[in-house]
PDB file of C-alpha atoms in Angstrom:
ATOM      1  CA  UNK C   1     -19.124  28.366  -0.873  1.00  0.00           C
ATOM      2  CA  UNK C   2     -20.079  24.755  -0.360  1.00  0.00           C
ATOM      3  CA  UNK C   3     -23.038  25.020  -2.681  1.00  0.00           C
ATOM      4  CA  UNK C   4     -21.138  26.148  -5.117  1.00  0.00           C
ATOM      5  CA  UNK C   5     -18.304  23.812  -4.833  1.00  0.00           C
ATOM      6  CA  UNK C   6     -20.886  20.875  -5.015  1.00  0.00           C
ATOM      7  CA  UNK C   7     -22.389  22.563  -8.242  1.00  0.00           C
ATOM      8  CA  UNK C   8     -19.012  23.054  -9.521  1.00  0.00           C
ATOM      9  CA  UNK C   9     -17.873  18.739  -8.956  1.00  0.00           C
ATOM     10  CA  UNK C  10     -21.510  17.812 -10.108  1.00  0.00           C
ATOM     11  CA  UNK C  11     -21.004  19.879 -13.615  1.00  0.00           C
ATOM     12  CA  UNK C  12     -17.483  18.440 -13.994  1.00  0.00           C
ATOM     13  CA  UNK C  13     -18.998  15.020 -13.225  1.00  0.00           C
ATOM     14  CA  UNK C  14     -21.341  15.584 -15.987  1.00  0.00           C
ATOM     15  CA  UNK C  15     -18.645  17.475 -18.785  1.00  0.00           C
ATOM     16  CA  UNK C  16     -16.435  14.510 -18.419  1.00  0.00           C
ATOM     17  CA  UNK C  17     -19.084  11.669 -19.467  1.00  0.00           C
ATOM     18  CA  UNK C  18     -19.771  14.186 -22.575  1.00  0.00           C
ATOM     19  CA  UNK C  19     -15.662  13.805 -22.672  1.00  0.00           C
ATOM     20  CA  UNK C  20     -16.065  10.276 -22.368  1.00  0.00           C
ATOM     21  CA  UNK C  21     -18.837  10.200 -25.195  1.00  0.00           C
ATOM     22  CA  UNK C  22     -16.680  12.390 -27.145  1.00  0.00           C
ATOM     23  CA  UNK C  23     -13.350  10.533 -27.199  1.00  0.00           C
ATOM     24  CA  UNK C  24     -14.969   7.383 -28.524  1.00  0.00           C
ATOM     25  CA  UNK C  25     -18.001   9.410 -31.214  1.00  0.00           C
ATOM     26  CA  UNK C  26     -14.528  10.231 -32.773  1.00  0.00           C
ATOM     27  CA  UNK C  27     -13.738   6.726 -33.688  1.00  0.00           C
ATOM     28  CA  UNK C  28     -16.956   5.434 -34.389  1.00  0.00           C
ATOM     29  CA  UNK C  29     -17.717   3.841 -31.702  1.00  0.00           C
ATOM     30  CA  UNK C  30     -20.929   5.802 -30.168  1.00  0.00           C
ATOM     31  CA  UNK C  31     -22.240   2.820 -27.997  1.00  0.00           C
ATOM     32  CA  UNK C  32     -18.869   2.561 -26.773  1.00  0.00           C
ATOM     33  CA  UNK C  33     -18.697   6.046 -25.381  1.00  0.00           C
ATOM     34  CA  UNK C  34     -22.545   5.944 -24.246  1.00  0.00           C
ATOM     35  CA  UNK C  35     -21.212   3.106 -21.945  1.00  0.00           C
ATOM     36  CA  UNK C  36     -18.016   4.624 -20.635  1.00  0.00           C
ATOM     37  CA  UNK C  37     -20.080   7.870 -19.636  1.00  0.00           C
ATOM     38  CA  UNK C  38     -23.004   6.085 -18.027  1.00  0.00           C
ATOM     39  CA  UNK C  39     -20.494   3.918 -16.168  1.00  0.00           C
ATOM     40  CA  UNK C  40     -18.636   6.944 -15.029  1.00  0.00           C
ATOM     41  CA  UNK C  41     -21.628   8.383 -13.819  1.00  0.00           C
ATOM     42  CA  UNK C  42     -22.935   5.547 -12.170  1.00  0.00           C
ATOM     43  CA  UNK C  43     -19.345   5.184 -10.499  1.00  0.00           C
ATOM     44  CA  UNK C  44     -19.520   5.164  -6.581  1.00  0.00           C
ATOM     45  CA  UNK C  45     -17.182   6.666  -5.628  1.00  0.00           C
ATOM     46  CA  UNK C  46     -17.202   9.909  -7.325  1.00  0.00           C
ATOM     47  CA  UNK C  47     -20.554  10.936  -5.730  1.00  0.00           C
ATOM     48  CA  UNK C  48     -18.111  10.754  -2.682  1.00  0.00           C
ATOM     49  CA  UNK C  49     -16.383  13.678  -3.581  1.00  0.00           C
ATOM     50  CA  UNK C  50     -18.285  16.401  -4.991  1.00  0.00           C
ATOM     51  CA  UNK C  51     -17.308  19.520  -3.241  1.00  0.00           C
ATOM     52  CA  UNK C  52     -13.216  18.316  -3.416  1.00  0.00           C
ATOM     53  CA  UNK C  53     -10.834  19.573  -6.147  1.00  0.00           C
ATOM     54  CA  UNK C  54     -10.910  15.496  -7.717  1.00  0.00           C
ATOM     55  CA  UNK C  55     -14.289  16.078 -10.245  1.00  0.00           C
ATOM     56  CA  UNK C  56     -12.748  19.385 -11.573  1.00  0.00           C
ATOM     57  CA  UNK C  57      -9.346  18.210 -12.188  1.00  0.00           C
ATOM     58  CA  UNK C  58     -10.447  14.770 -13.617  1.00  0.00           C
ATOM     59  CA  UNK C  59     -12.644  17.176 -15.864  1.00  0.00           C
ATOM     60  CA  UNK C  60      -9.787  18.705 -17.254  1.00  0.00           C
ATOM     61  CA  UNK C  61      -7.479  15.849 -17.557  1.00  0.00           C
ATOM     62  CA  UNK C  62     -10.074  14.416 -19.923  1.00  0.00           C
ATOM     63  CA  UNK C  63     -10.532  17.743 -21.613  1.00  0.00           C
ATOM     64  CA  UNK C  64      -6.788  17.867 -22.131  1.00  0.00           C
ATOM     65  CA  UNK C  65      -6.566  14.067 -23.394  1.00  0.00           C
ATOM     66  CA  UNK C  66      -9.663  15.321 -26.120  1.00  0.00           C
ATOM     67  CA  UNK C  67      -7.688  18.504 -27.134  1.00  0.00           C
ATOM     68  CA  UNK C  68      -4.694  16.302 -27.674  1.00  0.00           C
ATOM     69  CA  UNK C  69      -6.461  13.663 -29.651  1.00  0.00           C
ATOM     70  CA  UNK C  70      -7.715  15.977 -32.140  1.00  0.00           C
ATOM     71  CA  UNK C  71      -3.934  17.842 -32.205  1.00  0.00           C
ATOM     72  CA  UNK C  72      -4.725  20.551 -30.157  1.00  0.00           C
ATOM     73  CA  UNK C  73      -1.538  19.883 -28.193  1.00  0.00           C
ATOM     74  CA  UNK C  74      -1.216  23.645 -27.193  1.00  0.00           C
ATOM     75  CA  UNK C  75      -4.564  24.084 -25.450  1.00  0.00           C
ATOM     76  CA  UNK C  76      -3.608  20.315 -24.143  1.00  0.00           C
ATOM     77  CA  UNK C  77      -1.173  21.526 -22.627  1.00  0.00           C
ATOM     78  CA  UNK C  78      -3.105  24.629 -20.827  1.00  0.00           C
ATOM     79  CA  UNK C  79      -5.302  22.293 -19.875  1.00  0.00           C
ATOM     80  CA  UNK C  80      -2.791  19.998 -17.913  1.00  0.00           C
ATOM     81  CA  UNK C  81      -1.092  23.119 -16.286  1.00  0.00           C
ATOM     82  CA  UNK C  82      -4.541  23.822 -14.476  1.00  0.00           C
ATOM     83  CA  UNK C  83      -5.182  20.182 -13.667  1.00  0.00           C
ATOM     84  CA  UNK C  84      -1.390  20.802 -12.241  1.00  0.00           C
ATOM     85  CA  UNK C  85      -2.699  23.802 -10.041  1.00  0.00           C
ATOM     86  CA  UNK C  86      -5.494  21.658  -8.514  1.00  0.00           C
ATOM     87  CA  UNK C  87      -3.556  18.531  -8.194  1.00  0.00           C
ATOM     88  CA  UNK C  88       0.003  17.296  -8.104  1.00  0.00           C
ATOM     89  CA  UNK C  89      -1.064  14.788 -10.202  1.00  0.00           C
ATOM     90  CA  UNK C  90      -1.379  17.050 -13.085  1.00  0.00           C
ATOM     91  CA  UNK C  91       2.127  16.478 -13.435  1.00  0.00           C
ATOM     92  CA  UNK C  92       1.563  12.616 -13.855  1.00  0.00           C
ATOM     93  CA  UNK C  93      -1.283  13.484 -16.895  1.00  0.00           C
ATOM     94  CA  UNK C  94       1.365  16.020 -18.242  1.00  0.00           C
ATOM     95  CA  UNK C  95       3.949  13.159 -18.921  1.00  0.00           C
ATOM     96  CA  UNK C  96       1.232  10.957 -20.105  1.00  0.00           C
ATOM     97  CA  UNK C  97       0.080  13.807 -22.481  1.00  0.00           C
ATOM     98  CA  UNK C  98       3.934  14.054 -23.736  1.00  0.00           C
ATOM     99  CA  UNK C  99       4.551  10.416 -24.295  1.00  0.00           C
ATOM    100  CA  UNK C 100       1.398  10.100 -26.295  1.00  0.00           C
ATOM    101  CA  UNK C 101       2.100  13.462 -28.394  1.00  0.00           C
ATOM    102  CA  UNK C 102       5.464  11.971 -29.272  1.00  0.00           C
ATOM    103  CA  UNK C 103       4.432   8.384 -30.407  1.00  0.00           C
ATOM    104  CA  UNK C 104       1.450   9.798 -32.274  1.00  0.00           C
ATOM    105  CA  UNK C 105       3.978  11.907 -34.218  1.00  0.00           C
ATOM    106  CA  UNK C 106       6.717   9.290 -34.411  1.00  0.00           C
ATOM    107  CA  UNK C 107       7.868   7.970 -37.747  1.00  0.00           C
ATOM    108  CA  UNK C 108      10.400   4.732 -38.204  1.00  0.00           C
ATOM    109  CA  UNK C 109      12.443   4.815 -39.488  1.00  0.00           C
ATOM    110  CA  UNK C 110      12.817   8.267 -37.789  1.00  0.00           C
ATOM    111  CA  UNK C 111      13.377  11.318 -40.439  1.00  0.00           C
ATOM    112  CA  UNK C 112      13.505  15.398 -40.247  1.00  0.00           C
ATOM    113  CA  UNK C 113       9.878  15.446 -40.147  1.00  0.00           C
ATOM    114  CA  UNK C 114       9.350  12.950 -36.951  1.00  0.00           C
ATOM    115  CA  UNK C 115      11.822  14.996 -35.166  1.00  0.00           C
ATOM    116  CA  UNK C 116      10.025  18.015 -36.307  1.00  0.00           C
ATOM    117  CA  UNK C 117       6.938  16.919 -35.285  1.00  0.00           C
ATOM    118  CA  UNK C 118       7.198  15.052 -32.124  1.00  0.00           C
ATOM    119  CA  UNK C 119       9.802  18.140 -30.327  1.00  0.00           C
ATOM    120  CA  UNK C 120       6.565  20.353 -31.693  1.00  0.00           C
ATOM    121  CA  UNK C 121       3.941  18.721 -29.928  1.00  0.00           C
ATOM    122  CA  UNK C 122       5.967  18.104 -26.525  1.00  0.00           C
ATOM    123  CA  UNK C 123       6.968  21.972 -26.218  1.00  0.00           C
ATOM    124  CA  UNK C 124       3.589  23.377 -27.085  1.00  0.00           C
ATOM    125  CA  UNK C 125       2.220  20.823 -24.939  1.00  0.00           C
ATOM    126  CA  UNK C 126       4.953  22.000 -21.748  1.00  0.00           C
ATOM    127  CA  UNK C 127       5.122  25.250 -22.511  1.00  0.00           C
ATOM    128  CA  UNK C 128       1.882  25.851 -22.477  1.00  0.00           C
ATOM    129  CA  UNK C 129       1.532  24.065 -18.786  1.00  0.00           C
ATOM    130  CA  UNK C 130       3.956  26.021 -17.627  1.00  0.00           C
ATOM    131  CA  UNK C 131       2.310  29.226 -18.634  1.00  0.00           C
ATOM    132  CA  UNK C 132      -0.355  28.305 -17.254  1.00  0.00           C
ATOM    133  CA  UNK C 133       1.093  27.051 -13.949  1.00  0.00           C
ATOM    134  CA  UNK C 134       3.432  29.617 -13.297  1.00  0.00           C
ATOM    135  CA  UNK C 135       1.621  32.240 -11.540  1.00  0.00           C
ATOM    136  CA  UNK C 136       0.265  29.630  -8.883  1.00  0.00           C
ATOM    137  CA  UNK C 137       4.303  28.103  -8.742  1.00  0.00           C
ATOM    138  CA  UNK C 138       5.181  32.289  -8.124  1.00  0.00           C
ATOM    139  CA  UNK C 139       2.103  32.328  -5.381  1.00  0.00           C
ATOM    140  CA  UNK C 140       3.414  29.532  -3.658  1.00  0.00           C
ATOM    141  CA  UNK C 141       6.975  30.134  -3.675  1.00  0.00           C
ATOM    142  CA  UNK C 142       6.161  33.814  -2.265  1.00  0.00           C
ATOM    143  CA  UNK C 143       3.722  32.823   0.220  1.00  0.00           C
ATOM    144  CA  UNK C 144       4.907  29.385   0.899  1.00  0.00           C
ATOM    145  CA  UNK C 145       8.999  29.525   0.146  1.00  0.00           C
ATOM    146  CA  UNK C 146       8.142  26.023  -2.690  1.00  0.00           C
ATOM    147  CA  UNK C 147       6.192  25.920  -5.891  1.00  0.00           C
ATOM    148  CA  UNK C 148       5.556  21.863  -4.410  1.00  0.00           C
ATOM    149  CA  UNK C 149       2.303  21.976  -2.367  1.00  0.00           C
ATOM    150  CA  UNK C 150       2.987  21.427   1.780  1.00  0.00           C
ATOM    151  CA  UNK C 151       0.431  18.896   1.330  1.00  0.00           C
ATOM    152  CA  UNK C 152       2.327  16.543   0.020  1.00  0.00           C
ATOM    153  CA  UNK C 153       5.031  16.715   2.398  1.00  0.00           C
ATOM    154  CA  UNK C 154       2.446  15.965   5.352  1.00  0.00           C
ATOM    155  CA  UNK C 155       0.955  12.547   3.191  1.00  0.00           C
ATOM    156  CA  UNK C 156       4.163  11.638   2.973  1.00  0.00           C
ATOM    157  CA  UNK C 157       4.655  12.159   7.082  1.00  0.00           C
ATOM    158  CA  UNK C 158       1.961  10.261   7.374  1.00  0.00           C
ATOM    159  CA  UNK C 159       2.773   7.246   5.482  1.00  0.00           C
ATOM    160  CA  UNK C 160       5.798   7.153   7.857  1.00  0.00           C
ATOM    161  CA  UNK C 161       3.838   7.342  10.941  1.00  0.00           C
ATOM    162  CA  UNK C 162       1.561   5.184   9.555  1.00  0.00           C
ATOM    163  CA  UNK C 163      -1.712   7.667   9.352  1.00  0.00           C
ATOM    164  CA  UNK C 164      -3.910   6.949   6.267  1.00  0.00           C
ATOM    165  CA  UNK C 165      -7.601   6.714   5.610  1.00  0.00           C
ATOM    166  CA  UNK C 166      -7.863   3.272   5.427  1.00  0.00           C
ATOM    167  CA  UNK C 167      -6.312   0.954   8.298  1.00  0.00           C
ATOM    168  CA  UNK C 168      -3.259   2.237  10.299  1.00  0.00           C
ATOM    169  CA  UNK C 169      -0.154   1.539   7.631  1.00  0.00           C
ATOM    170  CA  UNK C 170      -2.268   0.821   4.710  1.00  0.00           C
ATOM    171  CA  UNK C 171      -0.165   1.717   1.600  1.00  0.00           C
ATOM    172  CA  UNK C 172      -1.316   2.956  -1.667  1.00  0.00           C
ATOM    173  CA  UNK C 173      -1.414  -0.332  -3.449  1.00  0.00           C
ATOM    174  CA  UNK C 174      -3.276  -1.766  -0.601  1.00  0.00           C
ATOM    175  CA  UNK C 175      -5.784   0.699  -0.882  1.00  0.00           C
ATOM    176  CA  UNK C 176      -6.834  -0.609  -4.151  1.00  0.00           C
ATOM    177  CA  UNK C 177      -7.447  -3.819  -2.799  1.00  0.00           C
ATOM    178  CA  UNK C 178      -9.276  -2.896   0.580  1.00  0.00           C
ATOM    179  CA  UNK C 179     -11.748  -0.830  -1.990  1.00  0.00           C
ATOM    180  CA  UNK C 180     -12.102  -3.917  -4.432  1.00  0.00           C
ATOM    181  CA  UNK C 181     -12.843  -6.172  -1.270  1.00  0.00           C
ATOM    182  CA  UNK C 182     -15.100  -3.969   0.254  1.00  0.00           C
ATOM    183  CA  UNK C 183     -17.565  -3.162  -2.562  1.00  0.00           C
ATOM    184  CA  UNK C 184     -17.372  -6.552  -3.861  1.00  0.00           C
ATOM    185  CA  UNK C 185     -19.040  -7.868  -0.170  1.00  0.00           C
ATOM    186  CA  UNK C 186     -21.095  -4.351  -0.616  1.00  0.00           C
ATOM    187  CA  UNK C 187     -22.742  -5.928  -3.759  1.00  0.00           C
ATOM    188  CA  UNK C 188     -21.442  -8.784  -5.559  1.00  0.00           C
ATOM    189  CA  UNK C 189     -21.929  -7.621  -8.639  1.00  0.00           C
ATOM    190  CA  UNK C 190     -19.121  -5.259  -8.263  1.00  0.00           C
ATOM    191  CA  UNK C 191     -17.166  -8.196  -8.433  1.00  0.00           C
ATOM    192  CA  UNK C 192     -17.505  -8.121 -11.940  1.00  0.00           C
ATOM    193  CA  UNK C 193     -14.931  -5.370 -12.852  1.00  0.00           C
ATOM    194  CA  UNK C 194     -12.480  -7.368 -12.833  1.00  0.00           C
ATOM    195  CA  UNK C 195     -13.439  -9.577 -15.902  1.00  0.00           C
ATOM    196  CA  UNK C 196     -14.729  -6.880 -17.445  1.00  0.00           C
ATOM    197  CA  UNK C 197     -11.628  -5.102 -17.412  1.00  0.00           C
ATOM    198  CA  UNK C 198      -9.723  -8.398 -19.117  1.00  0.00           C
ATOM    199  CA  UNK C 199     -12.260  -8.281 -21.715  1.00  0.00           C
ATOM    200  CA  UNK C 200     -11.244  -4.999 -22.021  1.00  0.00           C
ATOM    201  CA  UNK C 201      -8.111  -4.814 -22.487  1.00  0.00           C
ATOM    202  CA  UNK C 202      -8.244  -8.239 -24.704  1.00  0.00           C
ATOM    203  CA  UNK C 203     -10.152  -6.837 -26.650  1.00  0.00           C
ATOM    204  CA  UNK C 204      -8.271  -3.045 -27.417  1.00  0.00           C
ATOM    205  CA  UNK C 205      -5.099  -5.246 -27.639  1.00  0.00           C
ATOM    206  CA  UNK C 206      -6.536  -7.489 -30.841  1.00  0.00           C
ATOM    207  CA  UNK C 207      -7.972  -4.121 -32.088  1.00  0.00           C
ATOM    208  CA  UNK C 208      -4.583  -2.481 -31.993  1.00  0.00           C
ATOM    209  CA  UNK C 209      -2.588  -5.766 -33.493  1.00  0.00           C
ATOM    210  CA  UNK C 210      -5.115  -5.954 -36.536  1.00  0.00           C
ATOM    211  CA  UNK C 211      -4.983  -2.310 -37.107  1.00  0.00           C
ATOM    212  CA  UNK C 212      -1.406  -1.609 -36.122  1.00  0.00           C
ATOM    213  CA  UNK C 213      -2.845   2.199 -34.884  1.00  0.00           C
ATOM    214  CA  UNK C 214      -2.766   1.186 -31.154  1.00  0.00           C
ATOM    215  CA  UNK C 215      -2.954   4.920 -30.132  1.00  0.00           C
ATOM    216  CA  UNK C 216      -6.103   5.288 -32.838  1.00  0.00           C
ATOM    217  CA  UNK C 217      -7.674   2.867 -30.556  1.00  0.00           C
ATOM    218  CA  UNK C 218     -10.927   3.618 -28.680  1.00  0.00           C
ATOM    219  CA  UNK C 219     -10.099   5.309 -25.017  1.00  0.00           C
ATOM    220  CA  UNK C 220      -6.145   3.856 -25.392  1.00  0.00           C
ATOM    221  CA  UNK C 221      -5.296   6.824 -24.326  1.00  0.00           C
ATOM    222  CA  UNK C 222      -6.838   6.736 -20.946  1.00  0.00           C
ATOM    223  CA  UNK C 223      -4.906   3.633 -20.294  1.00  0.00           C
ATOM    224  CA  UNK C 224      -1.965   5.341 -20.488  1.00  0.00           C
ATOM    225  CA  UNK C 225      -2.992   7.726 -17.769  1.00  0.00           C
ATOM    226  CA  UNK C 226      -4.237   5.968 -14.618  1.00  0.00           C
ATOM    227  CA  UNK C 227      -1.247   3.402 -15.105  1.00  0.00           C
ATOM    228  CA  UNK C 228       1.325   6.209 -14.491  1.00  0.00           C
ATOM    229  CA  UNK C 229      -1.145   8.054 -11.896  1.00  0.00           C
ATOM    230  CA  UNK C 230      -0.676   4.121  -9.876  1.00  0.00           C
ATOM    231  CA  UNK C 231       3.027   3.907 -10.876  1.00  0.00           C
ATOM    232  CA  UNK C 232       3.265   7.713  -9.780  1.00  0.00           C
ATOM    233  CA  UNK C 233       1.408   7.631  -6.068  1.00  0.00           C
ATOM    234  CA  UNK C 234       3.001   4.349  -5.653  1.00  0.00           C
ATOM    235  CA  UNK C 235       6.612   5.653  -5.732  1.00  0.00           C
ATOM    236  CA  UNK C 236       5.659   8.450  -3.704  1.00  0.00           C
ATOM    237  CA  UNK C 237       4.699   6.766  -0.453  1.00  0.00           C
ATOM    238  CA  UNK C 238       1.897   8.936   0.498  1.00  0.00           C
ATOM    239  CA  UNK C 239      -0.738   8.209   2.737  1.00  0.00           C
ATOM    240  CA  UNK C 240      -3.860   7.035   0.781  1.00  0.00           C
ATOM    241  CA  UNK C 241      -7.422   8.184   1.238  1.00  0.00           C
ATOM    242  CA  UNK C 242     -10.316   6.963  -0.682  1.00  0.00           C
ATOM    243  CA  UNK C 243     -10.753  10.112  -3.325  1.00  0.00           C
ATOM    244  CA  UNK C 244      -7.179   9.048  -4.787  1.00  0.00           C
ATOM    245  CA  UNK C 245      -8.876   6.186  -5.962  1.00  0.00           C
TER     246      UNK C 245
END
């Protein structure tokens, strides 16, 4: 079972650089993608968790953010409701998925057609999650009396009593921090993420403003995603460990 499992996180490690690759070849922008999926597999702490649920599900949250690009909001959608059944926070990508189905359908002034299209591409996209979720939600309601995972009851009991995997009371925000701190006096050069990201962003921003297709924009979409996963596990409280990160 362990072998396995680590041969299972190392090929999802691998399918979602190709994701990476892929999400950007669609625009153009090859280099672009090249860098995104070395950087992702250069990316510390991933090689951390081979073995956990995290490579797998972050596999198919890209895969479902590809399917989605191209309009494939149905198999999107599947592919969120799995994410869903390995993480909670496949409910976070599923909202992300929804917003970004509606805006990329969105007309205005609104007309029949927007309507038409954006209430298409939101219920394929939850209806097919919930297909696909259901029969765990049955499992665990059966076995378990909840569709919602015990496990995040006891992160949340932990928060409270102050448990976490960082320093007694750390919260999730603080997390991010500690992590930033400690690989940045690991190796300065880590240090550099942070200007990097600016550039970033400065630079998708101007691309959006002179194009006016912000959501045609290289990898916009998976901006959209890790803010709400933050905003999300913020709200909730829980006790963070490192592999949220």
């Amino acid at each position: 079972i362990p072998t396995v499992s680590y041969a299972l996180g190392v090929a999802a490690l691998v399918c979602a650089a190709g994701l990476l690759y892929q999400l950007a070849v669609r625009r153009g922008e090859r280099w672009l993608g090249f860098i995104a999926g070395a950087l992702w597999l250069c990316f510390p702490l991933l090689w951390l968790t081979p073995g956990f649920e995290v490579l797998p599900f972050v596999a198919l949250a890209l895969a479902a953010w590809w399917l989605a690009d191209g309009g494939r909001w149905a198999l999107a959608g599947a592919c969120a409701g799995l994410a869903a059944g390995l993480r909670g926070d496949g409910f976070v990508l599923l909202g992300a998925l929804i917003a970004f189905a509606v805006a990329r359908t969105w007309r205005w002034p609104p007309d029949r057609l927007a309507w038409r299209g954006a209430l298409r591409s939101g219920a394929a996209l939850v209806g097919a999650a919930v297909l696909t979720y259901a029969p765990l939600a049955i499992f665990l309601t059966l076995q378990f009396g909840s569709p919602i995972p015990t496990t995040l009851q006891t992160k949340s009991a932990q928060a409270i009593s102050g448990l976490t995997g960082f320093y007694p009371g750390t919260r999730y925000l603080e997390g991010i921090a500690l992590l930033a701190q400690a690989y940045a006096q690991h190796a300065p050069a880590f240090a550099l993420w942070l200007p990097l990201m600016g550039v970033g962003a400065l630079a998708l921003a101007r691309r959006c403003w002179a194009r006016r297709e912000c959501l045609d924009a290289p990898l916009l979409p998976l901006v959209i995603w890790p803010v709400g996963h933050v905003i999300g596990y913020a709200l909730l409280n829980v006790a963070p460990y490192v592999w949220y990160y």
